[in-house]
Amino acid sequence: MYSIGQAAELTGFSIDTIRYYEKIGLTKPPERSAGGMRSYSEDDVKLLSSLHCLKRTGLGLEEMKAFLQEGRCFANAAFPLSGEDREAIESRTRILGEHLTRMEAQYRALADLIGQTKEKLDFYQDLLNREGAAK
Amino acid sequence: MYSIGQAAELTGFSIDTIRYYEKIGLTKPPERSAGGMRSYSEDDVKLLSSLHCLKRTGLGLEEMKAFLQEGRCFANAAFPLSGEDREAIESRTRILGEHLTRMEAQYRALADLIGQTKEKLDFYQDLLNREGAAK
DNA sequence: TGTTGACCTGGAGTCAACTCCAGACTCTAC
DNA sequence: GTAGAGTCTGGAGTTGACTCCAGGTCAACA
């Protein structure tokens, strides 16, 4: 188990940010020590790390919340699925699909930008090299 | 030439945002009509569109500004380069290199997330299909 | 057992990036 | 030539996402 300070260290978030996410309901409250200190499990830390990763792709907190909701486990769902479950799964499939589309668009945009940036870099490098060679 | 409303339509930014970017010096002021209305060229619109693209990769406005600065053309630089030019090019190479590194990290993170999301989607799809088959 | 450093809470403050507003001007179409 | 839509300016307001603070508590070690 990890203290909030250790969790912060491991995940890349600040202590304040971790508490903030808990306050707004993005993450579930962790266990507490007898004295009331937050205590994070390995899984909690993993979840926070993947949130950090998500955040870096430009996702807003509300979107992240939605994304996390998708995680509810249907692995042991009873068959046949109840109408309710079916609807939940269909709704999640839709939300996830939309999110995927957005991420893929972002992925392509990023690939383009990386390409352009590399070209620029090559151009500058070339300029400097030519200089060196001309000496 | 396009009015600010048309430019907004074409680029995906709001009118206010376009004016805001001009105000903070991210974009250069466009031409004006005799009456004082902003008038955007094809190139202006293209630039704004690529800003919109940059923004979606999570770049902040200050970073975007720096990124745009990189564009100053050295294509016709005199040889040998002056010490000043050389320094400018070296500095830009460094900034661009750092930006590239960040973008590549983001690219990898995004690829991971896309993979994970696809897995989840497959899982749900499977659940729904199994249901259909069991009928 | 006392001190020191990490942690607690609720709430206020900050910062980037817009977004909205009022009141005046411009442009286009009838 | 006038009605209505679009645009102008400077400045105030909003939103999301933290970040900081005061005043107190907890935990580990000398």
mmCIF file of C-alpha atoms (C1' of nucleotides) in Angstrom:
data_model
loop_
_atom_site.group_PDB
_atom_site.id
_atom_site.type_symbol
_atom_site.label_atom_id
_atom_site.label_comp_id
_atom_site.label_asym_id
_atom_site.label_seq_id
_atom_site.Cartn_x
_atom_site.Cartn_y
_atom_site.Cartn_z
ATOM 1 C CA MET A 1 0.000 0.000 0.000
ATOM 2 C CA TYR A 2 1.140 3.512 -0.799
ATOM 3 C CA SER A 3 0.674 6.883 0.873
ATOM 4 C CA ILE A 4 -0.698 9.730 -1.218
ATOM 5 C CA GLY A 5 2.822 11.139 -1.509
ATOM 6 C CA GLN A 6 4.152 7.864 -2.899
ATOM 7 C CA ALA A 7 1.181 7.560 -5.232
ATOM 8 C CA ALA A 8 1.888 11.068 -6.501
ATOM 9 C CA GLU A 9 5.541 10.199 -7.045
ATOM 10 C CA LEU A 10 4.657 7.021 -8.937
ATOM 11 C CA THR A 11 1.894 8.393 -11.136
ATOM 12 C CA GLY A 12 3.169 11.811 -12.083
ATOM 13 C CA PHE A 13 0.247 13.686 -10.549
ATOM 14 C CA SER A 14 0.634 16.131 -7.672
ATOM 15 C CA ILE A 15 -0.817 15.262 -4.278
ATOM 16 C CA ASP A 16 -3.336 18.063 -4.659
ATOM 17 C CA THR A 17 -4.426 16.778 -8.031
ATOM 18 C CA ILE A 18 -5.006 13.267 -6.694
ATOM 19 C CA ARG A 19 -7.163 14.636 -3.887
ATOM 20 C CA TYR A 20 -8.970 16.874 -6.383
ATOM 21 C CA TYR A 21 -9.830 13.923 -8.617
ATOM 22 C CA GLU A 22 -11.220 12.118 -5.632
ATOM 23 C CA LYS A 23 -13.243 15.169 -4.608
ATOM 24 C CA ILE A 24 -14.916 15.545 -7.999
ATOM 25 C CA GLY A 25 -15.635 11.837 -8.140
ATOM 26 C CA LEU A 26 -13.266 10.960 -10.952
ATOM 27 C CA THR A 27 -11.556 8.345 -8.802
ATOM 28 C CA LYS A 28 -13.092 6.304 -6.015
ATOM 29 C CA PRO A 29 -11.960 7.107 -2.454
ATOM 30 C CA PRO A 30 -9.026 4.882 -1.478
ATOM 31 C CA GLU A 31 -8.817 2.938 1.747
ATOM 32 C CA ARG A 32 -7.792 4.793 4.873
ATOM 33 C CA SER A 33 -5.414 3.958 7.706
ATOM 34 C CA ALA A 34 -6.800 3.798 11.262
ATOM 35 C CA GLY A 35 -5.705 7.407 11.640
ATOM 36 C CA GLY A 36 -7.484 8.542 8.473
ATOM 37 C CA MET A 37 -4.572 8.667 6.025
ATOM 38 C CA ARG A 38 -5.275 7.680 2.417
ATOM 39 C CA SER A 39 -3.776 4.351 1.437
ATOM 40 C CA TYR A 40 -3.479 3.374 -2.232
ATOM 41 C CA SER A 41 -3.291 -0.178 -3.550
ATOM 42 C CA GLU A 42 -1.205 -1.317 -6.489
ATOM 43 C CA ASP A 43 -4.366 -1.233 -8.611
ATOM 44 C CA ASP A 44 -5.221 2.294 -7.490
ATOM 45 C CA VAL A 45 -1.770 3.418 -8.575
ATOM 46 C CA LYS A 46 -2.141 1.660 -11.903
ATOM 47 C CA LEU A 47 -5.467 3.363 -12.490
ATOM 48 C CA LEU A 48 -4.004 6.760 -11.673
ATOM 49 C CA SER A 49 -1.094 6.117 -14.016
ATOM 50 C CA SER A 50 -3.420 5.332 -16.873
ATOM 51 C CA LEU A 51 -5.400 8.475 -16.071
ATOM 52 C CA HIS A 52 -2.156 10.414 -16.367
ATOM 53 C CA CYS A 53 -1.618 8.836 -19.716
ATOM 54 C CA LEU A 54 -5.184 9.645 -20.836
ATOM 55 C CA LYS A 55 -4.759 13.218 -19.726
ATOM 56 C CA ARG A 56 -1.705 13.619 -21.905
ATOM 57 C CA THR A 57 -3.788 12.782 -24.937
ATOM 58 C CA GLY A 58 -5.825 15.902 -24.247
ATOM 59 C CA LEU A 59 -8.863 14.237 -22.700
ATOM 60 C CA GLY A 60 -10.941 16.422 -20.359
ATOM 61 C CA LEU A 61 -11.926 15.235 -16.892
ATOM 62 C CA GLU A 62 -15.555 14.744 -17.832
ATOM 63 C CA GLU A 63 -14.528 12.577 -20.766
ATOM 64 C CA MET A 64 -12.179 10.630 -18.533
ATOM 65 C CA LYS A 65 -15.025 10.054 -16.128
ATOM 66 C CA ALA A 66 -17.112 8.673 -18.966
ATOM 67 C CA PHE A 67 -14.190 6.548 -20.097
ATOM 68 C CA LEU A 68 -13.776 5.071 -16.615
ATOM 69 C CA GLN A 69 -17.479 4.291 -16.394
ATOM 70 C CA GLU A 70 -16.924 1.975 -19.338
ATOM 71 C CA GLY A 71 -14.826 -0.219 -17.117
ATOM 72 C CA ARG A 72 -17.657 -1.827 -15.171
ATOM 73 C CA CYS A 73 -17.044 -5.468 -15.526
ATOM 74 C CA PHE A 74 -19.480 -7.549 -17.514
ATOM 75 C CA ALA A 75 -17.102 -10.515 -17.546
ATOM 76 C CA ASN A 76 -19.456 -12.572 -15.393
ATOM 77 C CA ALA A 77 -22.662 -11.234 -16.836
ATOM 78 C CA ALA A 78 -25.490 -13.745 -16.643
ATOM 79 C CA PHE A 79 -26.804 -15.175 -19.895
ATOM 80 C CA PRO A 80 -29.076 -14.319 -21.398
ATOM 81 C CA LEU A 81 -28.340 -10.644 -20.654
ATOM 82 C CA SER A 82 -31.149 -8.681 -19.084
ATOM 83 C CA GLY A 83 -32.557 -5.891 -21.225
ATOM 84 C CA GLU A 84 -30.941 -3.438 -18.880
ATOM 85 C CA ASP A 85 -27.514 -4.969 -19.213
ATOM 86 C CA ARG A 86 -27.903 -5.143 -22.932
ATOM 87 C CA GLU A 87 -28.729 -1.456 -23.091
ATOM 88 C CA ALA A 88 -25.824 -0.572 -20.820
ATOM 89 C CA ILE A 89 -23.441 -2.531 -23.009
ATOM 90 C CA GLU A 90 -24.804 -1.000 -26.172
ATOM 91 C CA SER A 91 -24.499 2.493 -24.739
ATOM 92 C CA ARG A 92 -20.919 1.815 -23.672
ATOM 93 C CA THR A 93 -20.072 0.398 -27.045
ATOM 94 C CA ARG A 94 -21.331 3.589 -28.634
ATOM 95 C CA ILE A 95 -19.450 5.914 -26.265
ATOM 96 C CA LEU A 96 -16.260 3.911 -26.636
ATOM 97 C CA GLY A 97 -16.651 3.866 -30.401
ATOM 98 C CA GLU A 98 -16.976 7.622 -30.515
ATOM 99 C CA HIS A 99 -13.989 8.035 -28.260
ATOM 100 C CA LEU A 100 -12.007 5.703 -30.480
ATOM 101 C CA THR A 101 -12.887 7.719 -33.567
ATOM 102 C CA ARG A 102 -11.697 10.902 -31.903
ATOM 103 C CA MET A 103 -8.477 9.283 -30.750
ATOM 104 C CA GLU A 104 -7.782 7.908 -34.193
ATOM 105 C CA ALA A 105 -8.287 11.344 -35.746
ATOM 106 C CA GLN A 106 -5.923 12.777 -33.175
ATOM 107 C CA TYR A 107 -3.472 9.997 -33.918
ATOM 108 C CA ARG A 108 -3.429 10.867 -37.607
ATOM 109 C CA ALA A 109 -3.102 14.584 -36.884
ATOM 110 C CA LEU A 110 -0.188 13.850 -34.602
ATOM 111 C CA ALA A 111 1.480 11.664 -37.209
ATOM 112 C CA ASP A 112 1.213 14.513 -39.714
ATOM 113 C CA LEU A 113 2.672 16.997 -37.291
ATOM 114 C CA ILE A 114 5.530 14.680 -36.411
ATOM 115 C CA GLY A 115 6.279 14.305 -40.096
ATOM 116 C CA GLN A 116 6.239 18.039 -40.675
ATOM 117 C CA THR A 117 8.400 18.665 -37.653
ATOM 118 C CA LYS A 118 10.930 16.078 -38.805
ATOM 119 C CA GLU A 119 11.106 17.719 -42.199
ATOM 120 C CA LYS A 120 11.774 21.086 -40.628
ATOM 121 C CA LEU A 121 14.413 19.577 -38.377
ATOM 122 C CA ASP A 122 16.102 17.891 -41.322
ATOM 123 C CA PHE A 123 16.116 21.163 -43.172
ATOM 124 C CA TYR A 124 17.821 22.987 -40.316
ATOM 125 C CA GLN A 125 20.238 20.144 -39.740
ATOM 126 C CA ASP A 126 21.133 20.239 -43.383
ATOM 127 C CA LEU A 127 21.749 23.953 -43.216
ATOM 128 C CA LEU A 128 24.142 23.493 -40.326
ATOM 129 C CA ASN A 129 25.882 20.544 -41.970
ATOM 130 C CA ARG A 130 26.372 22.319 -45.263
ATOM 131 C CA GLU A 131 27.967 25.082 -43.267
ATOM 132 C CA GLY A 132 30.310 22.651 -41.573
ATOM 133 C CA ALA A 133 31.254 21.080 -44.884
ATOM 134 C CA ALA A 134 31.915 24.439 -46.509
ATOM 135 C CA LYS A 135 34.512 25.349 -43.920
ATOM 136 C CA MET B 1 -11.018 36.524 -49.160
ATOM 137 C CA TYR B 2 -13.122 35.432 -46.203
ATOM 138 C CA SER B 3 -14.933 37.305 -43.448
ATOM 139 C CA ILE B 4 -14.176 36.321 -39.869
ATOM 140 C CA GLY B 5 -17.454 34.409 -39.770
ATOM 141 C CA GLN B 6 -16.503 32.377 -42.824
ATOM 142 C CA ALA B 7 -13.008 31.796 -41.459
ATOM 143 C CA ALA B 8 -14.551 30.530 -38.227
ATOM 144 C CA GLU B 9 -16.822 28.208 -40.176
ATOM 145 C CA LEU B 10 -13.936 26.831 -42.213
ATOM 146 C CA THR B 11 -11.392 26.372 -39.440
ATOM 147 C CA GLY B 12 -13.496 25.097 -36.583
ATOM 148 C CA PHE B 13 -12.636 27.969 -34.253
ATOM 149 C CA SER B 14 -15.238 30.395 -32.956
ATOM 150 C CA ILE B 15 -15.154 34.031 -34.095
ATOM 151 C CA ASP B 16 -14.210 35.085 -30.587
ATOM 152 C CA THR B 17 -11.356 32.632 -30.478
ATOM 153 C CA ILE B 18 -9.941 33.890 -33.770
ATOM 154 C CA ARG B 19 -10.006 37.461 -32.481
ATOM 155 C CA TYR B 20 -8.498 36.300 -29.202
ATOM 156 C CA TYR B 21 -5.589 34.619 -30.973
ATOM 157 C CA GLU B 22 -4.957 37.818 -32.861
ATOM 158 C CA LYS B 23 -5.118 39.866 -29.657
ATOM 159 C CA ILE B 24 -2.518 37.742 -27.875
ATOM 160 C CA GLY B 25 -0.256 37.790 -30.908
ATOM 161 C CA LEU B 26 -0.562 34.136 -31.809
ATOM 162 C CA THR B 27 -1.698 35.038 -35.322
ATOM 163 C CA LYS B 28 -0.802 38.105 -37.317
ATOM 164 C CA PRO B 29 -3.561 40.678 -37.918
ATOM 165 C CA PRO B 30 -5.335 39.971 -41.216
ATOM 166 C CA GLU B 31 -6.049 42.564 -43.871
ATOM 167 C CA ARG B 32 -9.019 44.847 -43.393
ATOM 168 C CA SER B 33 -11.761 46.038 -45.707
ATOM 169 C CA ALA B 34 -12.158 49.786 -46.347
ATOM 170 C CA GLY B 35 -14.725 49.806 -43.556
ATOM 171 C CA GLY B 36 -12.446 48.027 -41.083
ATOM 172 C CA MET B 37 -13.733 44.460 -41.310
ATOM 173 C CA ARG B 38 -11.193 41.623 -41.035
ATOM 174 C CA SER B 39 -10.519 39.855 -44.296
ATOM 175 C CA TYR B 40 -8.766 36.482 -44.326
ATOM 176 C CA SER B 41 -6.793 35.065 -47.244
ATOM 177 C CA GLU B 42 -6.711 31.411 -48.255
ATOM 178 C CA ASP B 43 -3.332 31.149 -46.509
ATOM 179 C CA ASP B 44 -4.658 32.731 -43.321
ATOM 180 C CA VAL B 45 -7.419 30.153 -43.257
ATOM 181 C CA LYS B 46 -4.927 27.340 -43.847
ATOM 182 C CA LEU B 47 -2.776 28.566 -40.979
ATOM 183 C CA LEU B 48 -5.766 28.730 -38.662
ATOM 184 C CA SER B 49 -6.785 25.236 -39.672
ATOM 185 C CA SER B 50 -3.369 23.875 -38.825
ATOM 186 C CA LEU B 51 -3.521 25.691 -35.494
ATOM 187 C CA HIS B 52 -6.788 23.930 -34.844
ATOM 188 C CA CYS B 53 -5.064 20.665 -35.594
ATOM 189 C CA LEU B 54 -2.137 21.520 -33.298
ATOM 190 C CA LYS B 55 -4.514 22.435 -30.532
ATOM 191 C CA ARG B 56 -6.188 19.060 -30.720
ATOM 192 C CA THR B 57 -2.862 17.400 -29.956
ATOM 193 C CA GLY B 58 -2.929 19.166 -26.593
ATOM 194 C CA LEU B 59 -0.456 21.933 -27.386
ATOM 195 C CA GLY B 60 -0.793 25.108 -25.293
ATOM 196 C CA LEU B 61 -0.968 28.527 -26.906
ATOM 197 C CA GLU B 62 2.529 29.500 -25.781
ATOM 198 C CA GLU B 63 3.921 26.329 -27.300
ATOM 199 C CA MET B 64 2.003 26.982 -30.480
ATOM 200 C CA LYS B 65 3.473 30.442 -30.607
ATOM 201 C CA ALA B 66 6.950 28.959 -30.283
ATOM 202 C CA PHE B 67 6.104 26.399 -32.931
ATOM 203 C CA LEU B 68 4.987 29.108 -35.344
ATOM 204 C CA GLN B 69 8.131 31.113 -34.696
ATOM 205 C CA GLU B 70 10.086 28.186 -36.069
ATOM 206 C CA GLY B 71 8.684 28.936 -39.447
ATOM 207 C CA ARG B 72 10.936 31.900 -40.212
ATOM 208 C CA CYS B 73 12.452 31.051 -43.506
ATOM 209 C CA PHE B 74 16.165 30.398 -43.751
ATOM 210 C CA ALA B 75 15.787 28.976 -47.259
ATOM 211 C CA ASN B 76 17.708 31.871 -48.732
ATOM 212 C CA ALA B 77 20.152 32.289 -45.902
ATOM 213 C CA ALA B 78 23.488 33.677 -47.057
ATOM 214 C CA PHE B 79 26.519 31.408 -46.856
ATOM 215 C CA PRO B 80 28.503 31.288 -44.764
ATOM 216 C CA LEU B 81 25.870 31.817 -42.069
ATOM 217 C CA SER B 82 26.465 34.686 -39.700
ATOM 218 C CA GLY B 83 27.082 33.710 -36.082
ATOM 219 C CA GLU B 84 23.688 35.118 -35.251
ATOM 220 C CA ASP B 85 21.868 33.039 -37.841
ATOM 221 C CA ARG B 86 23.777 30.004 -36.771
ATOM 222 C CA GLU B 87 22.714 30.488 -33.189
ATOM 223 C CA ALA B 88 19.090 31.075 -34.190
ATOM 224 C CA ILE B 89 19.078 27.885 -36.225
ATOM 225 C CA GLU B 90 20.680 25.901 -33.442
ATOM 226 C CA SER B 91 18.154 27.189 -30.941
ATOM 227 C CA ARG B 92 15.273 26.340 -33.234
ATOM 228 C CA THR B 93 16.684 22.892 -33.835
ATOM 229 C CA ARG B 94 16.749 22.331 -30.100
ATOM 230 C CA ILE B 95 13.184 23.597 -29.502
ATOM 231 C CA LEU B 96 11.843 21.580 -32.405
ATOM 232 C CA GLY B 97 13.726 18.496 -31.231
ATOM 233 C CA GLU B 98 12.184 18.756 -27.780
ATOM 234 C CA HIS B 99 8.744 19.271 -29.235
ATOM 235 C CA LEU B 100 9.256 16.252 -31.454
ATOM 236 C CA THR B 101 10.230 14.100 -28.482
ATOM 237 C CA ARG B 102 7.088 15.124 -26.629
ATOM 238 C CA MET B 103 4.903 14.495 -29.651
ATOM 239 C CA GLU B 104 6.404 11.066 -30.183
ATOM 240 C CA ALA B 105 5.779 10.122 -26.548
ATOM 241 C CA GLN B 106 2.206 11.301 -26.937
ATOM 242 C CA TYR B 107 1.932 9.315 -30.146
ATOM 243 C CA ARG B 108 2.969 6.134 -28.402
ATOM 244 C CA ALA B 109 0.622 6.782 -25.470
ATOM 245 C CA LEU B 110 -2.202 7.341 -27.892
ATOM 246 C CA ALA B 111 -1.418 4.139 -29.768
ATOM 247 C CA ASP B 112 -1.580 2.225 -26.474
ATOM 248 C CA LEU B 113 -4.890 3.784 -25.564
ATOM 249 C CA ILE B 114 -6.335 3.050 -28.976
ATOM 250 C CA GLY B 115 -5.266 -0.555 -28.589
ATOM 251 C CA GLN B 116 -6.832 -0.820 -25.143
ATOM 252 C CA THR B 117 -10.024 0.817 -26.301
ATOM 253 C CA LYS B 118 -10.287 -1.555 -29.244
ATOM 254 C CA GLU B 119 -9.878 -4.521 -26.926
ATOM 255 C CA LYS B 120 -12.668 -3.264 -24.718
ATOM 256 C CA LEU B 121 -14.868 -2.664 -27.724
ATOM 257 C CA ASP B 122 -14.179 -6.160 -29.022
ATOM 258 C CA PHE B 123 -15.057 -7.576 -25.654
ATOM 259 C CA TYR B 124 -18.414 -5.815 -25.570
ATOM 260 C CA GLN B 125 -19.123 -6.661 -29.180
ATOM 261 C CA ASP B 126 -18.408 -10.262 -28.413
ATOM 262 C CA LEU B 127 -20.791 -10.176 -25.482
ATOM 263 C CA LEU B 128 -23.554 -8.845 -27.684
ATOM 264 C CA ASN B 129 -22.811 -11.327 -30.468
ATOM 265 C CA ARG B 130 -22.741 -14.306 -28.148
ATOM 266 C CA GLU B 131 -26.161 -13.180 -27.010
ATOM 267 C CA GLY B 132 -27.443 -12.995 -30.526
ATOM 268 C CA ALA B 133 -26.078 -16.464 -31.325
ATOM 269 C CA ALA B 134 -27.636 -17.983 -28.191
ATOM 270 C CA LYS B 135 -31.113 -16.925 -29.227
ATOM 271 C "C1'" DT C 1 7.861 11.483 24.557
ATOM 272 C "C1'" DG C 2 8.721 14.915 21.806
ATOM 273 C "C1'" DT C 3 9.784 16.559 17.417
ATOM 274 C "C1'" DT C 4 9.657 16.511 12.608
ATOM 275 C "C1'" DG C 5 7.764 15.657 8.254
ATOM 276 C "C1'" DA C 6 3.885 13.904 5.829
ATOM 277 C "C1'" DC C 7 -0.964 14.188 5.730
ATOM 278 C "C1'" DC C 8 -5.842 15.879 6.890
ATOM 279 C "C1'" DT C 9 -10.061 19.247 5.680
ATOM 280 C "C1'" DG C 10 -12.669 23.040 3.696
ATOM 281 C "C1'" DG C 11 -12.294 26.746 1.258
ATOM 282 C "C1'" DA C 12 -10.097 30.502 -1.286
ATOM 283 C "C1'" DG C 13 -7.022 31.786 -5.069
ATOM 284 C "C1'" DT C 14 -4.908 31.264 -9.660
ATOM 285 C "C1'" DC C 15 -4.259 30.602 -14.488
ATOM 286 C "C1'" DA C 16 -5.175 29.589 -19.326
ATOM 287 C "C1'" DA C 17 -8.308 29.867 -22.633
ATOM 288 C "C1'" DC C 18 -11.925 31.295 -23.953
ATOM 289 C "C1'" DT C 19 -16.893 33.575 -24.081
ATOM 290 C "C1'" DC C 20 -20.057 37.153 -23.559
ATOM 291 C "C1'" DC C 21 -21.619 41.955 -23.561
ATOM 292 C "C1'" DA C 22 -22.980 46.793 -24.849
ATOM 293 C "C1'" DG C 23 -23.101 50.071 -27.875
ATOM 294 C "C1'" DA C 24 -21.534 51.532 -32.266
ATOM 295 C "C1'" DC C 25 -20.327 50.655 -37.133
ATOM 296 C "C1'" DT C 26 -20.500 48.160 -41.888
ATOM 297 C "C1'" DC C 27 -22.492 45.613 -45.540
ATOM 298 C "C1'" DT C 28 -26.034 43.579 -48.455
ATOM 299 C "C1'" DA C 29 -30.491 43.263 -50.259
ATOM 300 C "C1'" DC C 30 -34.710 44.990 -51.152
ATOM 301 C "C1'" DG D 1 -32.441 54.690 -47.871
ATOM 302 C "C1'" DT D 2 -33.435 51.580 -44.541
ATOM 303 C "C1'" DA D 3 -33.870 46.992 -42.285
ATOM 304 C "C1'" DG D 4 -31.401 43.277 -40.675
ATOM 305 C "C1'" DA D 5 -27.422 40.502 -40.357
ATOM 306 C "C1'" DG D 6 -22.745 40.583 -39.469
ATOM 307 C "C1'" DT D 7 -18.736 42.783 -37.410
ATOM 308 C "C1'" DC D 8 -16.178 46.201 -34.577
ATOM 309 C "C1'" DT D 9 -13.883 47.475 -29.744
ATOM 310 C "C1'" DG D 10 -12.623 47.191 -24.878
ATOM 311 C "C1'" DG D 11 -13.521 45.047 -21.090
ATOM 312 C "C1'" DA D 12 -15.918 41.949 -17.872
ATOM 313 C "C1'" DG D 13 -17.330 37.176 -16.855
ATOM 314 C "C1'" DT D 14 -16.914 32.106 -17.084
ATOM 315 C "C1'" DT D 15 -15.029 27.499 -17.053
ATOM 316 C "C1'" DG D 16 -11.923 23.757 -16.221
ATOM 317 C "C1'" DA D 17 -8.309 22.244 -13.808
ATOM 318 C "C1'" DC D 18 -5.782 22.731 -10.660
ATOM 319 C "C1'" DT D 19 -2.887 24.989 -6.525
ATOM 320 C "C1'" DC D 20 -2.331 27.044 -2.187
ATOM 321 C "C1'" DC D 21 -3.408 27.966 2.619
ATOM 322 C "C1'" DA D 22 -4.399 27.741 7.668
ATOM 323 C "C1'" DG D 23 -4.852 25.290 11.353
ATOM 324 C "C1'" DG D 24 -4.981 20.907 12.974
ATOM 325 C "C1'" DT D 25 -3.734 15.421 12.999
ATOM 326 C "C1'" DC D 26 -0.827 11.246 12.275
ATOM 327 C "C1'" DA D 27 3.373 8.356 12.156
ATOM 328 C "C1'" DA D 28 8.126 7.161 12.779
ATOM 329 C "C1'" DC D 29 12.168 7.674 14.950
ATOM 330 C "C1'" DA D 30 15.828 9.440 18.566
#
